[in-house]
CSV table of C-alpha atoms and ligand atoms in Angstrom, one decimal:
chain,number,residue,atom,x,y,z
A,1,MET,CA,121.8,95.3,101.1
A,2,LYS,CA,118.7,93.2,101.9
A,3,ILE,CA,119.2,89.5,101.2
A,4,VAL,CA,116.8,86.9,102.7
A,5,GLY,CA,116.9,83.3,101.7
A,6,GLY,CA,119.1,84.0,98.7
A,7,LYS,CA,116.7,86.7,97.4
A,8,TRP,CA,117.7,90.4,97.1
A,9,SER,CA,114.9,93.0,97.4
A,10,ASN,CA,114.8,96.8,97.3
A,11,TRP,CA,113.5,99.0,100.0
A,12,SER,CA,109.9,99.2,98.9
A,13,GLY,CA,109.7,95.5,98.0
A,14,SER,CA,108.7,96.3,94.4
A,15,VAL,CA,111.8,94.5,93.0
A,16,VAL,CA,112.8,91.0,94.1
A,17,CYS,CA,115.4,88.8,92.4
A,18,ARG,CA,117.4,85.7,93.0
A,19,PRO,CA,121.0,86.1,91.9
A,20,ARG,CA,122.9,83.0,90.9
A,21,GLU,CA,125.9,84.1,92.9
A,22,ILE,CA,126.5,86.8,95.6
A,23,VAL,CA,130.1,87.9,96.0
A,24,ALA,CA,131.6,90.3,98.5
A,25,PRO,CA,135.1,91.4,97.4
A,26,ARG,CA,137.4,92.9,100.0
A,27,ASP,CA,139.2,95.4,97.8
A,28,GLU,CA,139.7,96.6,94.2
A,29,VAL,CA,141.9,93.7,93.2
A,30,ASP,CA,139.3,91.2,94.5
A,31,LEU,CA,136.5,93.2,92.8
A,32,ALA,CA,138.2,93.2,89.4
A,33,ALA,CA,138.7,89.4,89.7
A,34,ALA,CA,135.1,88.8,90.7
A,35,ILE,CA,133.9,90.8,87.7
A,36,ARG,CA,136.2,89.1,85.3
A,37,LYS,CA,135.3,85.7,86.6
A,38,ALA,CA,131.5,86.2,86.6
A,39,GLU,CA,129.7,84.2,84.0
A,40,GLY,CA,126.9,86.3,82.6
A,41,ARG,CA,125.7,89.6,83.9
A,42,VAL,CA,126.8,91.5,87.0
A,43,ARG,CA,124.9,94.1,89.1
A,44,PHE,CA,126.2,95.9,92.2
A,45,PRO,CA,123.6,97.6,94.4
A,46,GLY,CA,124.1,100.3,97.0
A,47,THR,CA,121.5,100.1,99.8
A,48,GLY,CA,118.6,99.2,97.4
A,49,TYR,CA,116.7,102.5,97.9
A,50,SER,CA,115.8,102.8,94.2
A,51,PHE,CA,112.3,101.9,93.2
A,52,THR,CA,113.2,100.8,89.7
A,53,PRO,CA,114.8,97.4,88.8
A,54,LEU,CA,118.3,98.8,88.4
A,55,ASN,CA,119.7,96.0,90.5
A,56,ALA,CA,117.5,93.1,89.4
A,57,THR,CA,119.6,90.1,88.2
A,58,ASN,CA,119.7,86.4,88.1
A,59,GLY,CA,123.5,86.6,87.4
A,60,THR,CA,126.1,87.8,89.8
A,61,LEU,CA,125.3,90.3,92.6
A,62,ILE,CA,128.3,92.2,94.0
A,63,ASP,CA,128.1,93.3,97.6
A,64,LEU,CA,130.2,96.5,97.8
A,65,SER,CA,130.0,96.8,101.6
A,66,ALA,CA,133.9,96.7,102.0
A,67,PHE,CA,134.2,99.9,100.0
A,68,VAL,CA,133.5,102.3,102.8
A,69,GLY,CA,135.3,105.2,104.5
A,70,LEU,CA,137.2,108.4,103.9
A,71,LYS,CA,140.3,107.8,101.8
A,72,GLY,CA,141.8,111.3,101.8
A,73,CYS,CA,141.2,115.0,101.6
A,74,ASP,CA,142.7,117.8,99.6
A,75,PRO,CA,142.0,121.0,101.6
A,76,GLY,CA,143.5,123.2,98.9
A,77,ARG,CA,140.9,122.0,96.4
A,78,GLU,CA,138.2,121.3,99.0
A,79,VAL,CA,137.8,117.7,97.7
A,80,ALA,CA,137.3,114.6,99.9
A,81,VAL,CA,138.1,111.1,98.5
A,82,ILE,CA,135.3,108.8,99.7
A,83,ALA,CA,135.0,105.0,99.1
A,84,GLY,CA,132.0,104.3,96.7
A,85,ALA,CA,129.8,102.4,99.1
A,86,THR,CA,130.1,104.7,102.0
A,87,PRO,CA,126.6,105.4,103.4
A,88,LEU,CA,125.4,109.0,103.5
A,89,TRP,CA,124.6,108.7,107.2
A,90,GLY,CA,128.4,108.2,107.8
A,91,LEU,CA,129.7,111.1,105.8
A,92,GLY,CA,129.0,113.9,108.4
A,93,SER,CA,131.1,112.1,111.0
A,94,LEU,CA,134.0,111.5,108.5
A,95,LEU,CA,134.1,115.1,107.1
A,96,HIS,CA,133.2,117.2,110.2
A,97,PRO,CA,136.5,116.5,112.1
A,98,LEU,CA,138.4,117.8,109.1
A,99,GLY,CA,136.2,120.9,109.0
A,100,TYR,CA,134.1,120.0,106.0
A,101,ALA,CA,130.6,119.0,104.9
A,102,LEU,CA,128.7,118.1,101.7
A,103,LYS,CA,127.3,121.2,99.9
A,104,ASN,CA,123.8,119.7,99.8
A,105,MET,CA,122.0,116.5,100.7
A,106,CYS,CA,118.8,114.7,99.9
A,107,ASP,CA,115.8,113.9,102.1
A,108,ILE,CA,117.2,110.8,103.7
A,109,ASP,CA,120.7,109.4,104.4
A,110,ARG,CA,120.2,105.7,103.9
A,111,GLN,CA,121.8,105.5,100.5
A,112,THR,CA,125.4,104.8,99.6
A,113,LEU,CA,127.3,107.6,98.0
A,114,GLY,CA,127.8,105.5,94.8
A,115,GLY,CA,124.1,104.7,94.6
A,116,ALA,CA,123.2,108.4,95.1
A,117,VAL,CA,125.6,109.5,92.4
A,118,ALA,CA,124.6,106.8,90.0
A,119,THR,CA,121.0,108.0,89.8
A,120,GLY,CA,121.4,111.8,90.1
A,121,THR,CA,120.0,111.9,93.6
A,122,HIS,CA,119.3,115.5,94.7
A,123,GLY,CA,118.1,117.8,97.5
A,124,THR,CA,116.7,121.2,97.0
A,125,GLY,CA,118.2,124.7,96.2
A,126,ILE,CA,118.0,126.5,92.9
A,127,THR,CA,121.8,127.4,93.1
A,128,LEU,CA,122.8,123.9,94.1
A,129,GLY,CA,123.3,120.8,91.9
A,130,SER,CA,122.5,117.2,92.6
A,131,ILE,CA,125.0,115.0,94.5
A,132,SER,CA,126.3,113.9,91.1
A,133,ALA,CA,127.1,117.5,90.2
A,134,ASP,CA,129.4,117.8,93.2
A,135,VAL,CA,131.6,114.9,92.0
A,136,ALA,CA,135.1,116.3,91.2
A,137,SER,CA,136.5,112.9,89.8
A,138,PHE,CA,136.2,109.2,90.4
A,139,ARG,CA,137.9,105.8,90.0
A,140,LEU,CA,136.0,103.5,87.7
A,141,LEU,CA,136.5,99.8,87.5
A,142,LEU,CA,135.4,98.6,84.1
A,143,ALA,CA,133.9,95.3,82.9
A,144,SER,CA,137.4,94.4,81.7
A,145,GLY,CA,138.8,94.8,85.2
A,146,GLN,CA,140.8,97.9,84.2
A,147,VAL,CA,140.7,100.9,86.5
A,148,LEU,CA,140.4,104.5,85.1
A,149,HIS,CA,140.6,107.8,86.9
A,150,CYS,CA,138.0,110.1,85.4
A,151,SER,CA,138.0,113.9,85.8
A,152,PRO,CA,137.4,116.9,83.6
A,153,ASP,CA,141.0,116.5,82.4
A,154,GLU,CA,141.4,112.7,82.4
A,155,ASN,CA,138.9,110.5,80.5
A,156,ALA,CA,136.7,113.6,80.2
A,157,GLU,CA,134.0,111.9,78.2
A,158,ILE,CA,133.6,109.1,80.8
A,159,PHE,CA,133.6,111.8,83.5
A,160,ALA,CA,130.8,113.7,81.8
A,161,ALA,CA,128.7,110.5,81.3
A,162,GLY,CA,129.8,108.5,84.4
A,163,ARG,CA,128.4,110.8,87.1
A,164,THR,CA,124.9,109.6,86.4
A,165,ALA,CA,125.2,106.2,84.7
A,166,MET,CA,123.2,103.8,86.9
A,167,GLY,CA,126.3,101.5,87.2
A,168,MET,CA,126.3,100.8,83.4
A,169,LEU,CA,129.9,102.0,82.8
A,170,GLY,CA,131.6,100.4,85.8
A,171,VAL,CA,131.9,100.5,89.5
A,172,MET,CA,132.9,103.8,91.1
A,173,THR,CA,135.3,102.5,93.8
A,174,GLU,CA,136.3,106.0,95.0
A,175,ILE,CA,134.4,109.2,94.5
A,176,ASP,CA,136.1,112.6,95.0
A,177,MET,CA,133.5,114.9,96.3
A,178,LYS,CA,133.6,118.7,96.3
A,179,VAL,CA,133.1,119.8,99.9
A,180,ARG,CA,132.9,123.1,101.7
A,181,PRO,CA,133.7,124.3,105.3
A,182,PHE,CA,131.2,122.8,107.7
A,183,TYR,CA,128.1,124.8,108.5
A,184,LYS,CA,124.9,125.0,110.5
A,185,LEU,CA,121.4,125.4,109.1
A,186,VAL,CA,118.2,126.8,110.6
A,187,GLU,CA,115.1,124.9,109.5
A,188,LYS,CA,111.7,126.6,109.4
A,189,HIS,CA,108.4,125.1,108.6
A,190,PHE,CA,105.3,127.2,107.8
A,191,VAL,CA,102.0,126.8,106.0
A,192,HIS,CA,101.0,128.9,103.0
A,193,PRO,CA,97.7,129.0,101.0
A,194,ILE,CA,98.7,127.5,97.7
A,195,ASP,CA,97.7,130.5,95.5
A,196,GLU,CA,99.7,132.8,97.6
A,197,LEU,CA,102.6,130.4,97.6
A,198,PHE,CA,102.7,130.2,93.8
A,199,HIS,CA,102.6,134.0,93.6
A,200,GLN,CA,105.7,134.2,95.9
A,201,LEU,CA,107.5,131.1,94.8
A,202,ASP,CA,110.3,132.7,92.8
A,203,GLY,CA,111.1,135.0,95.8
A,204,LEU,CA,111.1,132.1,98.3
A,205,VAL,CA,113.2,129.9,96.0
A,206,SER,CA,115.8,132.7,95.4
A,207,THR,CA,116.1,134.1,98.9
A,208,ASN,CA,116.4,130.8,100.8
A,209,ARG,CA,119.4,128.5,100.4
A,210,HIS,CA,117.0,125.6,100.3
A,211,PHE,CA,113.3,125.9,99.8
A,212,GLU,CA,110.7,123.1,99.2
A,213,PHE,CA,107.1,122.4,99.9
A,214,PHE,CA,104.7,119.5,100.4
A,215,TRP,CA,101.2,119.7,99.0
A,216,PHE,CA,98.5,117.3,100.2
A,217,PRO,CA,96.5,117.4,97.0
A,218,TYR,CA,93.0,117.6,98.5
A,219,SER,CA,94.0,120.6,100.6
A,220,ASP,CA,94.5,124.2,99.5
A,221,VAL,CA,97.6,124.9,101.6
A,222,ALA,CA,101.2,123.8,101.3
A,223,VAL,CA,103.6,122.9,104.1
A,224,CYS,CA,106.8,124.9,103.3
A,225,LYS,CA,110.3,124.2,104.5
A,226,SER,CA,113.3,126.5,104.3
A,227,LEU,CA,116.9,125.9,105.3
A,228,ASN,CA,119.4,128.7,105.7
A,229,GLU,CA,122.9,129.0,107.0
A,230,THR,CA,123.2,130.4,110.5
A,231,GLU,CA,125.8,131.1,113.2
A,232,ALA,CA,123.3,130.3,116.0
A,233,PRO,CA,124.3,127.6,118.4
A,234,ALA,CA,123.4,124.0,117.6
A,235,PRO,CA,123.3,120.9,119.8
A,236,THR,CA,126.5,118.6,119.8
A,237,ARG,CA,126.5,116.4,116.7
A,238,HIS,CA,125.4,112.8,117.1
A,239,SER,CA,127.8,109.9,116.3
A,240,ALA,CA,127.5,108.0,113.0
A,241,ARG,CA,126.0,105.1,114.9
A,242,THR,CA,123.2,107.2,116.3
A,243,LEU,CA,122.5,108.7,112.9
A,244,ARG,CA,122.4,105.2,111.4
A,245,ALA,CA,119.8,104.1,114.0
A,246,ARG,CA,117.9,107.4,113.8
A,247,GLY,CA,117.1,106.9,110.1
A,248,GLU,CA,115.4,103.5,110.8
A,249,ARG,CA,113.5,104.6,113.9
A,250,ARG,CA,109.8,105.3,113.4
A,251,THR,CA,108.6,108.5,115.0
A,252,PRO,CA,105.1,108.8,116.7
A,253,ASP,CA,104.0,110.9,113.7
A,254,GLU,CA,105.1,108.2,111.3
A,255,PHE,CA,103.2,105.5,113.3
A,256,ILE,CA,100.1,107.7,112.9
A,257,PHE,CA,100.8,108.2,109.2
A,258,ALA,CA,101.3,104.4,108.6
A,259,GLY,CA,97.9,103.8,110.4
A,260,VAL,CA,96.2,106.4,108.2
A,261,ASN,CA,97.6,104.7,105.0
A,262,GLU,CA,96.2,101.4,106.2
A,263,LEU,CA,92.8,103.0,106.9
A,264,LEU,CA,92.6,104.8,103.5
A,265,ARG,CA,93.1,101.5,101.7
A,266,TYR,CA,89.6,100.5,103.0
A,267,MET,CA,88.0,103.9,103.4
A,268,PRO,CA,89.3,106.0,100.4
A,269,ALA,CA,86.5,108.6,101.0
A,270,LEU,CA,88.5,109.8,104.0
A,271,THR,CA,91.4,110.9,101.8
A,272,SER,CA,90.2,114.4,101.4
A,273,PRO,CA,89.4,115.1,105.0
A,274,ALA,CA,92.7,113.5,106.0
A,275,HIS,CA,94.7,115.8,103.7
A,276,LYS,CA,92.9,118.9,105.2
A,277,LEU,CA,93.6,117.7,108.7
A,278,PHE,CA,97.3,116.9,108.0
A,279,SER,CA,97.8,120.4,106.5
A,280,ALA,CA,95.9,122.2,109.3
A,281,PHE,CA,97.7,120.5,112.1
A,282,MET,CA,101.2,120.6,110.6
A,283,PRO,CA,103.2,122.3,113.4
A,284,GLY,CA,105.3,125.4,112.5
A,285,MET,CA,108.8,124.8,113.8
A,286,GLU,CA,112.3,126.2,113.9
A,287,ARG,CA,115.5,124.4,114.9
A,288,VAL,CA,119.3,124.7,114.3
A,289,ARG,CA,121.5,121.7,113.6
A,290,TRP,CA,124.8,120.9,111.8
A,291,SER,CA,124.0,120.4,108.1
A,292,SER,CA,124.7,116.7,107.9
A,293,GLU,CA,122.0,116.1,110.7
A,294,LEU,CA,119.4,118.5,109.4
A,295,PHE,CA,119.1,117.5,105.7
A,296,PRO,CA,118.0,113.9,106.2
A,297,SER,CA,114.8,112.8,107.9
A,298,ALA,CA,113.6,109.3,108.7
A,299,ARG,CA,111.2,108.0,106.1
A,300,THR,CA,109.9,104.7,107.4
A,301,VAL,CA,106.4,104.4,105.9
A,302,ARG,CA,107.0,102.2,102.8
A,303,CYS,CA,105.8,103.6,99.5
A,304,ASN,CA,106.5,103.6,95.8
A,305,GLU,CA,107.5,106.9,94.1
A,306,MET,CA,107.6,108.6,90.8
A,307,GLU,CA,109.6,111.9,90.4
A,308,TYR,CA,110.1,114.0,87.3
A,309,ALA,CA,112.3,117.1,86.7
A,310,VAL,CA,110.6,119.7,84.5
A,311,PRO,CA,112.0,123.1,83.4
A,312,TYR,CA,111.7,125.3,86.4
A,313,ALA,CA,109.7,128.0,84.5
A,314,LYS,CA,106.9,125.5,83.8
A,315,SER,CA,107.0,123.5,87.0
A,316,THR,CA,104.1,125.1,88.9
A,317,ASP,CA,101.8,124.6,85.8
A,318,ALA,CA,102.8,121.0,85.8
A,319,LEU,CA,102.2,120.7,89.5
A,320,ARG,CA,98.7,122.3,89.3
A,321,GLU,CA,97.7,119.9,86.5
A,322,VAL,CA,98.8,116.9,88.6
A,323,VAL,CA,96.7,118.1,91.6
A,324,GLU,CA,93.7,118.8,89.4
A,325,MET,CA,94.0,115.4,87.8
A,326,ILE,CA,94.2,113.7,91.3
A,327,ARG,CA,91.1,115.5,92.4
A,328,LYS,CA,89.2,114.9,89.2
A,329,LYS,CA,90.0,111.1,89.2
A,330,ARG,CA,89.5,110.9,93.0
A,331,ILE,CA,92.8,109.1,93.4
A,332,ASN,CA,93.5,107.9,96.8
A,333,THR,CA,97.0,108.7,98.1
A,334,ALA,CA,97.8,109.7,101.7
A,335,PHE,CA,101.2,111.1,100.7
A,336,PRO,CA,101.8,114.8,99.9
A,337,ILE,CA,103.4,115.8,96.6
A,338,GLU,CA,106.9,117.2,97.1
A,339,PHE,CA,108.3,120.1,95.1
A,340,ARG,CA,112.0,121.0,95.0
A,341,THR,CA,114.4,122.9,92.8
A,342,VAL,CA,117.8,121.9,91.4
A,343,ALA,CA,120.5,123.8,89.5
A,344,ALA,CA,121.4,122.9,85.9
A,345,ASP,CA,124.4,120.6,85.3
A,346,ASP,CA,126.4,119.2,82.4
A,347,ILE,CA,126.1,115.5,83.0
A,348,TRP,CA,124.9,113.5,80.0
A,349,LEU,CA,122.0,111.6,81.5
A,350,SER,CA,121.3,113.9,84.4
A,351,PRO,CA,117.6,114.9,84.7
A,352,PHE,CA,119.0,118.4,85.2
A,353,SER,CA,121.3,118.4,82.2
A,354,GLY,CA,121.4,121.9,80.8
A,355,ARG,CA,118.3,123.1,82.6
A,356,GLU,CA,117.3,124.6,85.9
A,357,SER,CA,114.6,122.3,87.2
A,358,GLY,CA,111.6,122.0,89.5
A,359,THR,CA,111.1,118.4,90.7
A,360,ILE,CA,107.7,117.0,91.4
A,361,SER,CA,107.4,113.7,93.3
A,362,VAL,CA,104.3,111.6,93.9
A,363,ARG,CA,104.1,108.6,96.2
A,364,GLN,CA,101.7,105.8,96.8
A,365,TYR,CA,101.6,103.5,99.9
A,366,TYR,CA,103.3,100.2,99.0
A,367,LYS,CA,100.2,98.1,99.5
A,368,VAL,CA,98.1,100.2,97.1
A,369,ASP,CA,98.3,99.8,93.3
A,370,ALA,CA,100.3,102.8,92.2
A,371,ARG,CA,99.5,102.6,88.5
A,372,PRO,CA,96.4,104.8,88.4
A,373,LEU,CA,98.4,107.6,90.1
A,374,PHE,CA,101.7,107.1,88.3
A,375,GLU,CA,100.2,106.6,84.8
A,376,SER,CA,98.1,109.7,84.9
A,377,CYS,CA,101.0,111.8,86.4
A,378,GLU,CA,103.5,110.5,83.8
A,379,ALA,CA,101.2,111.6,81.0
A,380,ILE,CA,101.3,115.2,82.4
A,381,PHE,CA,105.1,115.1,83.0
A,382,ARG,CA,105.6,113.9,79.4
A,383,ALA,CA,103.7,117.0,78.1
A,384,TYR,CA,106.1,119.2,80.1
A,385,GLU,CA,109.3,117.6,78.7
A,386,GLY,CA,109.8,115.9,82.1
A,387,ARG,CA,112.8,113.8,82.7
A,388,PRO,CA,112.4,110.9,85.1
A,389,HIS,CA,114.5,110.3,88.3
A,390,TRP,CA,116.4,107.2,87.4
A,391,GLY,CA,115.9,105.6,90.8
A,392,LYS,CA,112.1,106.2,90.8
A,393,MET,CA,109.3,104.6,88.8
A,394,HIS,CA,108.8,105.6,85.2
A,395,THR,CA,108.0,103.9,81.8
A,396,ARG,CA,110.1,106.0,79.4
A,397,ALA,CA,111.5,104.1,76.5
A,398,THR,CA,114.4,104.5,74.0
A,399,GLY,CA,112.7,106.7,71.4
A,400,GLU,CA,111.6,109.2,74.0
A,401,LEU,CA,114.9,109.2,75.9
A,402,SER,CA,116.8,110.2,72.8
A,403,ARG,CA,114.6,113.3,72.5
A,404,LEU,CA,114.9,114.2,76.2
A,405,TYR,CA,118.7,113.8,76.5
A,406,PRO,CA,120.8,115.5,73.8
A,407,LYS,CA,123.7,113.2,74.7
A,408,TYR,CA,121.7,109.9,74.8
A,409,GLU,CA,123.2,108.4,71.6
A,410,GLU,CA,126.7,109.3,72.8
A,411,PHE,CA,126.0,107.6,76.1
A,412,ARG,CA,124.9,104.4,74.4
A,413,ALA,CA,128.0,104.5,72.1
A,414,LEU,CA,130.3,105.0,75.1
A,415,ARG,CA,128.6,102.3,77.1
A,416,ARG,CA,129.1,99.8,74.2
A,417,ARG,CA,132.7,100.8,73.9
A,418,LEU,CA,133.4,100.3,77.6
A,419,ASP,CA,131.3,97.2,78.1
A,420,PRO,CA,130.8,95.5,74.6
A,421,LYS,CA,129.4,92.3,76.1
A,422,GLY,CA,126.8,94.2,78.2
A,423,LYS,CA,128.1,92.6,81.4
A,424,PHE,CA,126.8,95.6,83.5
A,425,LEU,CA,123.3,95.5,81.9
A,426,ASN,CA,120.1,93.7,83.0
A,427,ASP,CA,116.9,93.4,81.0
A,428,TYR,CA,115.6,96.6,82.4
A,429,LEU,CA,118.7,98.7,81.5
A,430,GLU,CA,119.1,96.9,78.1
A,431,ALA,CA,115.7,97.9,77.0
A,432,MET,CA,116.6,101.6,77.5
A,433,PHE,CA,120.3,101.8,76.8
A,434,ASP,CA,121.6,99.0,74.6
B,501,FAD,C1,112.6,106.7,101.2
B,501,FAD,C2,113.4,107.2,100.1
B,501,FAD,C3,113.8,108.5,100.0
B,501,FAD,C4,114.5,109.0,98.9
B,501,FAD,N1,114.8,110.4,98.9
B,501,FAD,C5,115.4,110.9,97.8
B,501,FAD,C6,115.7,112.3,97.7
B,501,FAD,O1,115.5,113.0,98.6
B,501,FAD,N2,116.3,112.7,96.5
B,501,FAD,C7,116.5,111.9,95.5
B,501,FAD,O2,117.0,112.4,94.4
B,501,FAD,N3,116.3,110.6,95.6
B,501,FAD,C8,115.8,110.0,96.7
B,501,FAD,N4,115.5,108.7,96.8
B,501,FAD,C9,116.0,107.8,95.7
B,501,FAD,C10,117.4,107.3,96.0
B,501,FAD,O3,118.3,108.3,96.4
B,501,FAD,C11,118.1,106.7,94.8
B,501,FAD,O4,117.3,105.7,94.2
B,501,FAD,C12,119.5,106.1,95.1
B,501,FAD,O5,120.1,105.6,93.9
B,501,FAD,C13,119.5,105.0,96.1
B,501,FAD,O6,120.9,104.8,96.5
B,501,FAD,P1,121.3,103.3,96.9
B,501,FAD,O7,122.6,103.4,97.6
B,501,FAD,O8,120.2,102.6,97.6
B,501,FAD,O9,121.5,102.6,95.5
B,501,FAD,P2,120.7,101.4,94.8
B,501,FAD,O10,119.3,101.8,94.7
B,501,FAD,O11,121.0,100.1,95.5
B,501,FAD,O12,121.4,101.4,93.3
B,501,FAD,C14,121.1,102.4,92.4
B,501,FAD,C15,122.1,102.4,91.3
B,501,FAD,O13,123.4,102.7,91.7
B,501,FAD,C16,124.4,101.9,91.2
B,501,FAD,N5,125.5,101.9,92.0
B,501,FAD,C17,125.6,101.7,93.4
B,501,FAD,N6,126.8,101.8,93.8
B,501,FAD,C18,127.6,102.1,92.8
B,501,FAD,C19,129.0,102.4,92.6
B,501,FAD,N7,129.8,102.4,93.6
B,501,FAD,N8,129.4,102.7,91.3
B,501,FAD,C20,128.6,102.8,90.3
B,501,FAD,N9,127.2,102.5,90.4
B,501,FAD,C21,126.8,102.2,91.6
B,501,FAD,C22,123.6,100.5,91.1
B,501,FAD,O14,124.3,99.6,90.2
B,501,FAD,C23,122.2,100.9,90.7
B,501,FAD,O15,122.2,101.0,89.3
B,501,FAD,C24,114.8,108.1,97.8
B,501,FAD,C25,114.5,106.8,97.9
B,501,FAD,C26,113.8,106.3,99.0
B,501,FAD,C27,113.4,104.9,99.1
């Protein structure tokens, strides 16, 4: 959690707030007391890697950093009990000695497990769900201070809603994650002309455990990445400490990329040649690592991001429209568009609820006004029944959300029942969910 001079800010710097009070409870009893005692509203961030103002508050900010670690493991059910604020970079080292690993992970490992679950954070793989979809059950501390265990058999409604609830129903103090025997992955990068890629996409998506691609919009090729299980030897795993540091360390490529972003602010005409150059010189590569080390990369060049999930069958049409629009309006962004796939789930507010999805994310350097890019993209995503990533920028409002999420009204009713005074809301969440 980043607090400087009493001010909390998120990773990109787009959200800054000054809480009246910051408390750091040591355990669940302390946490319940802090929530009961708090006057006014309460928010409890993870690492602050969301771009939206989910954590903005001038009330009480709760620092959950004491809620970390592995609390147990049930090998029979392949479920690991993990404290809610455990950082993703620490999970590999906790699970590996027991012979387990997460089924899938996202692009980075800076987030807390609770933060990732709360926003439906996901990786890629058409047969694999988001991190929220792999939650088997959780302990939820409510606004009243009461603690509930939620699973498909116990408090089933809260389980269905609470796995992607942006912290509006309560604090997940422990999360029981479905895990699997540990595994190694081989990562391959290759470049494909975009028309050829679209022609072969279904095959690439179905024959690789994980497939995704990055498209610099002024170029006609995509940089593809596949990950598949392998028995080939991998280097010894790094310690949690090393992985923690690795995610913050800027690589030489990222130094260059940061420099290019600065240059394009003043010389936007160079965007198109820069994209062609990036795509042409993207090195093909192949490497084998344990899964917890291979999924996450370091992403140190600050940006703001919008990501939408659209029905998989329409996703390439939506992506083509986005790229055509960027070219037509000559929008300057050095970042590539990322395309991933996610399996359908049954979580009420999940972007993947009831539908197999293609996700499209667009990014803008943090010093550049992102509105021209995001507003034009959102208009396209809207036409494709797109659902926003809750941790990334969007402007969807109540009326639209009720059309996009069949369980939206049930969610609001449940939220009001569990937190009638709206203790766990802020202005941003209230506008969408009260
Ligand atoms: C560089 C970068 C890369 C990213 N890559 C991906 C990616 O590959 N895939 C993807 O899907 N997303 C990605 N994201 C988005 C990110 O995963 C989400 O925004 C995630 O929620 C951030 O986790 P956090 O721990 O920082 O939570 P925060 O952003 O601090 O909080 C998010 C929400 O979680 C709630 N919360 C936190 N802890 C708990 C808890 N214990 N119980 C209940 N609610 C809780 C908070 O109240 C808040 O509403 C990325 C973001 C960045 C900045």
